[in-house]
PDB file of C-alpha atoms in Angstrom:
ATOM      1  CA  MET A 330     100.912 137.116  96.235  1.00 44.00           C
ATOM      2  CA  ALA A 331     100.752 140.877  96.291  1.00 43.00           C
ATOM      3  CA  ASN A 332     104.021 142.753  95.750  1.00 43.00           C
ATOM      4  CA  LYS A 333     103.664 144.541  99.080  1.00 53.00           C
ATOM      5  CA  PRO A 334     103.554 142.694 102.384  1.00 58.00           C
ATOM      6  CA  THR A 335     100.118 142.336 103.884  1.00 72.00           C
ATOM      7  CA  LYS A 336      99.544 143.815 107.303  1.00 73.00           C
ATOM      8  CA  PRO A 337      97.587 142.208 110.135  1.00 73.00           C
ATOM      9  CA  GLY A 338      93.888 142.885 109.705  1.00 72.00           C
ATOM     10  CA  SER A 339      94.286 144.047 106.111  1.00 81.00           C
ATOM     11  CA  PRO A 340      91.693 142.984 103.532  1.00 86.00           C
ATOM     12  CA  GLU A 341      94.478 141.605 101.305  1.00 89.00           C
ATOM     13  CA  ARG A 342      95.715 139.256 104.042  1.00 90.00           C
ATOM     14  CA  ALA A 343      92.185 138.151 104.895  1.00 91.00           C
ATOM     15  CA  LYS A 344      91.440 137.455 101.232  1.00 94.00           C
ATOM     16  CA  LEU A 345      94.612 135.372 100.770  1.00 94.00           C
ATOM     17  CA  ALA A 346      94.023 133.483 104.021  1.00 95.00           C
ATOM     18  CA  ASP A 347      90.427 132.747 103.010  1.00 95.00           C
ATOM     19  CA  GLN A 348      91.645 131.411  99.664  1.00 96.00           C
ATOM     20  CA  VAL A 349      94.129 129.098 101.395  1.00 96.00           C
ATOM     21  CA  ILE A 350      91.442 127.821 103.783  1.00 97.00           C
ATOM     22  CA  ALA A 351      89.000 127.309 100.893  1.00 96.00           C
ATOM     23  CA  ALA A 352      91.602 125.320  98.947  1.00 95.00           C
ATOM     24  CA  MET A 353      92.308 123.196 102.013  1.00 94.00           C
ATOM     25  CA  ASN A 354      88.601 122.566 102.493  1.00 93.00           C
ATOM     26  CA  SER A 355      88.396 121.408  98.874  1.00 91.00           C
ATOM     27  CA  GLY A 356      90.957 118.684  99.614  1.00 88.00           C
ATOM     28  CA  MET A 357      94.405 120.223  99.238  1.00 92.00           C
ATOM     29  CA  SER A 358      97.143 120.025 101.809  1.00 92.00           C
ATOM     30  CA  CYS A 359      98.173 123.304 103.415  1.00 94.00           C
ATOM     31  CA  PHE A 360     101.397 123.237 101.419  1.00 95.00           C
ATOM     32  CA  LYS A 361      99.593 122.854  98.072  1.00 96.00           C
ATOM     33  CA  ALA A 362      96.907 125.379  99.020  1.00 96.00           C
ATOM     34  CA  CYS A 363      99.526 127.979  99.909  1.00 96.00           C
ATOM     35  CA  ALA A 364     101.385 127.321  96.656  1.00 96.00           C
ATOM     36  CA  LYS A 365      98.165 127.677  94.651  1.00 96.00           C
ATOM     37  CA  VAL A 366      97.338 131.014  96.281  1.00 95.00           C
ATOM     38  CA  GLY A 367     100.935 132.228  96.127  1.00 94.00           C
ATOM     39  CA  VAL A 368     101.549 132.581  99.849  1.00 94.00           C
ATOM     40  CA  PRO A 369     104.612 130.928 101.375  1.00 95.00           C
ATOM     41  CA  MET A 370     103.481 128.307 103.890  1.00 94.00           C
ATOM     42  CA  GLN A 371     105.740 129.809 106.543  1.00 94.00           C
ATOM     43  CA  THR A 372     103.973 133.154 106.077  1.00 93.00           C
ATOM     44  CA  PHE A 373     100.536 131.557 106.298  1.00 95.00           C
ATOM     45  CA  THR A 374     101.403 129.689 109.500  1.00 94.00           C
ATOM     46  CA  ARG A 375     102.751 132.918 110.999  1.00 94.00           C
ATOM     47  CA  TRP A 376      99.444 134.604 110.117  1.00 94.00           C
ATOM     48  CA  ALA A 377      97.588 131.779 111.858  1.00 94.00           C
ATOM     49  CA  GLU A 378      99.746 132.219 114.967  1.00 94.00           C
ATOM     50  CA  GLU A 379      98.891 135.934 115.024  1.00 91.00           C
ATOM     51  CA  ASP A 380      95.137 135.584 114.333  1.00 91.00           C
ATOM     52  CA  ALA A 381      92.995 133.363 116.578  1.00 93.00           C
ATOM     53  CA  ALA A 382      90.094 133.244 114.093  1.00 93.00           C
ATOM     54  CA  LEU A 383      92.412 132.157 111.284  1.00 95.00           C
ATOM     55  CA  ALA A 384      94.032 129.591 113.576  1.00 95.00           C
ATOM     56  CA  GLU A 385      90.602 128.106 114.315  1.00 96.00           C
ATOM     57  CA  ALA A 386      89.674 128.028 110.619  1.00 96.00           C
ATOM     58  CA  TYR A 387      93.031 126.398 109.845  1.00 96.00           C
ATOM     59  CA  ALA A 388      92.488 123.761 112.547  1.00 95.00           C
ATOM     60  CA  CYS A 389      89.049 122.926 111.096  1.00 95.00           C
ATOM     61  CA  ALA A 390      90.432 122.774 107.546  1.00 95.00           C
ATOM     62  CA  ARG A 391      93.246 120.517 108.717  1.00 93.00           C
ATOM     63  CA  GLU A 392      90.774 118.202 110.465  1.00 93.00           C
ATOM     64  CA  ASN A 393      88.690 118.107 107.267  1.00 92.00           C
ATOM     65  CA  PHE A 394      91.859 117.212 105.339  1.00 92.00           C
ATOM     66  CA  VAL A 395      92.591 114.339 107.726  1.00 93.00           C
ATOM     67  CA  GLU A 396      89.036 113.018 107.406  1.00 93.00           C
ATOM     68  CA  ARG A 397      89.254 113.291 103.608  1.00 92.00           C
ATOM     69  CA  ILE A 398      92.388 111.119 103.678  1.00 92.00           C
ATOM     70  CA  ALA A 399      90.540 108.558 105.820  1.00 93.00           C
ATOM     71  CA  ASN A 400      87.644 108.535 103.335  1.00 93.00           C
ATOM     72  CA  ASP A 401      90.075 108.168 100.420  1.00 92.00           C
ATOM     73  CA  LEU A 402      91.587 105.193 102.232  1.00 92.00           C
ATOM     74  CA  MET A 403      88.221 103.485 102.357  1.00 93.00           C
ATOM     75  CA  ASP A 404      87.482 104.252  98.702  1.00 93.00           C
ATOM     76  CA  ILE A 405      90.811 102.828  97.548  1.00 92.00           C
ATOM     77  CA  SER A 406      90.419  99.748  99.738  1.00 89.00           C
ATOM     78  CA  ASP A 407      86.910  99.071  98.467  1.00 91.00           C
ATOM     79  CA  GLN A 408      87.873  99.137  94.776  1.00 88.00           C
ATOM     80  CA  ASP A 409      87.617  95.819  93.012  1.00 87.00           C
ATOM     81  CA  PRO A 410      90.819  94.643  91.340  1.00 82.00           C
ATOM     82  CA  GLU A 411      91.109  95.562  87.699  1.00 83.00           C
ATOM     83  CA  ILE A 412      90.837  92.698  85.221  1.00 84.00           C
ATOM     84  CA  VAL A 413      93.121  92.745  82.169  1.00 83.00           C
ATOM     85  CA  ASP A 414      92.849  89.937  79.616  1.00 84.00           C
ATOM     86  CA  GLY A 415      90.782  87.910  82.069  1.00 84.00           C
ATOM     87  CA  LYS A 416      93.401  88.165  84.837  1.00 87.00           C
ATOM     88  CA  LYS A 417      93.819  90.418  87.841  1.00 86.00           C
ATOM     89  CA  ASP A 418      96.087  93.404  87.182  1.00 87.00           C
ATOM     90  CA  TRP A 419      98.669  92.819  89.913  1.00 90.00           C
ATOM     91  CA  ALA A 420     100.479  96.072  89.158  1.00 90.00           C
ATOM     92  CA  ALA A 421      97.277  98.006  89.868  1.00 90.00           C
ATOM     93  CA  ILE A 422      96.742  96.003  93.055  1.00 90.00           C
ATOM     94  CA  GLN A 423     100.262  96.852  94.234  1.00 93.00           C
ATOM     95  CA  LYS A 424      99.660 100.518  93.396  1.00 93.00           C
ATOM     96  CA  HIS A 425      96.489 100.511  95.517  1.00 92.00           C
ATOM     97  CA  LYS A 426      98.362  98.796  98.342  1.00 94.00           C
ATOM     98  CA  LEU A 427     101.039 101.483  98.240  1.00 95.00           C
ATOM     99  CA  GLN A 428      98.373 104.214  98.222  1.00 94.00           C
ATOM    100  CA  VAL A 429      96.642 102.678 101.229  1.00 94.00           C
ATOM    101  CA  ASP A 430      99.879 102.171 103.166  1.00 95.00           C
ATOM    102  CA  THR A 431     101.030 105.724 102.469  1.00 94.00           C
ATOM    103  CA  ARG A 432      97.735 107.223 103.612  1.00 94.00           C
ATOM    104  CA  LYS A 433      97.675 105.034 106.733  1.00 94.00           C
ATOM    105  CA  TRP A 434     101.162 106.202 107.645  1.00 94.00           C
ATOM    106  CA  LEU A 435     100.231 109.847 106.996  1.00 92.00           C
ATOM    107  CA  LEU A 436      97.085 109.567 109.121  1.00 92.00           C
ATOM    108  CA  SER A 437      99.104 108.066 111.977  1.00 93.00           C
ATOM    109  CA  LYS A 438     101.360 111.140 111.903  1.00 92.00           C
ATOM    110  CA  LEU A 439      98.697 113.823 111.341  1.00 90.00           C
ATOM    111  CA  ALA A 440      96.223 112.456 113.898  1.00 89.00           C
ATOM    112  CA  PRO A 441      98.105 110.008 116.138  1.00 89.00           C
ATOM    113  CA  LYS A 442      95.477 109.934 118.890  1.00 89.00           C
ATOM    114  CA  LYS A 443      92.782 108.916 116.440  1.00 88.00           C
ATOM    115  CA  TYR A 444      94.666 106.914 113.801  1.00 88.00           C
ATOM    116  CA  GLY A 445      98.015 106.047 115.399  1.00 86.00           C
ATOM    117  CA  ASP A 446      99.070 102.731 116.846  1.00 83.00           C
ATOM    118  CA  THR A 447      98.841 102.478 120.596  1.00 79.00           C
ATOM    119  CA  LEU A 448     100.840 100.312 122.927  1.00 74.00           C
ATOM    120  CA  LYS A 449      99.248  99.421 126.224  1.00 77.00           C
ATOM    121  CA  LEU A 450     101.183  97.637 128.913  1.00 77.00           C
ATOM    122  CA  ALA A 451      99.277  95.640 131.459  1.00 78.00           C
ATOM    123  CA  GLY A 452     100.048  93.009 133.997  1.00 77.00           C
ATOM    124  CA  HIS A 453      98.283  89.738 134.644  1.00 77.00           C
ATOM    125  CA  ASP A 454      94.530  89.917 133.784  1.00 79.00           C
ATOM    126  CA  GLY A 455      94.856  93.572 132.721  1.00 76.00           C
ATOM    127  CA  GLY A 456      96.116  94.714 136.116  1.00 80.00           C
ATOM    128  CA  ALA A 457      99.088  96.865 136.942  1.00 84.00           C
ATOM    129  CA  VAL A 458     102.538  95.987 135.681  1.00 81.00           C
ATOM    130  CA  LYS A 459     104.699  94.543 138.440  1.00 80.00           C
ATOM    131  CA  LEU A 460     108.364  95.531 138.260  1.00 78.00           C
ATOM    132  CA  ILE A 461     110.955  93.318 139.880  1.00 78.00           C
ATOM    133  CA  ALA A 462     114.583  94.437 140.190  1.00 78.00           C
ATOM    134  CA  GLN A 463     117.090  91.634 140.045  1.00 76.00           C
ATOM    135  CA  ASN A 464     120.883  91.663 140.232  1.00 76.00           C
ATOM    136  CA  ASP A 465     122.896  89.673 137.748  1.00 71.00           C
ATOM    137  CA  ASP A 466     124.311  87.605 140.630  1.00 69.00           C
ATOM    138  CA  GLU A 467     120.796  86.480 141.621  1.00 61.00           C
ATOM    139  CA  LYS A 468     120.209  85.050 138.130  1.00 60.00           C
ATOM    140  CA  LEU A 469     123.014  82.521 138.522  1.00 59.00           C
TER     141      LEU A 469
END
């Protein structure tokens, strides 16, 4: 990062922000993209809070990152097990399982509405839930 702080609207800030967004669009997390460019992530997020256009570009890059993780999940899941000496390589299978589970968990946190688990409560035949209050004495 430049030795002097970048000011809002300055070409230096715009250039650094564009580099972070480009790195994110190429598949890096925001944290890694900021590290690559040399901008502290806290600084970049403050810039995004101050600049609506940058905030929109960041939101799109983040959505692209989430979709890339989902695509990676499918690629890992679709890989055939490796064969070593005529047998399945169980260590590689466990590694793939860990990769899939980690990405599933991350997706559920980054995009919970789309990839998170949902819990729906419903009564009989999908109707409303009926609540009944009961004293402990009534149970006896």
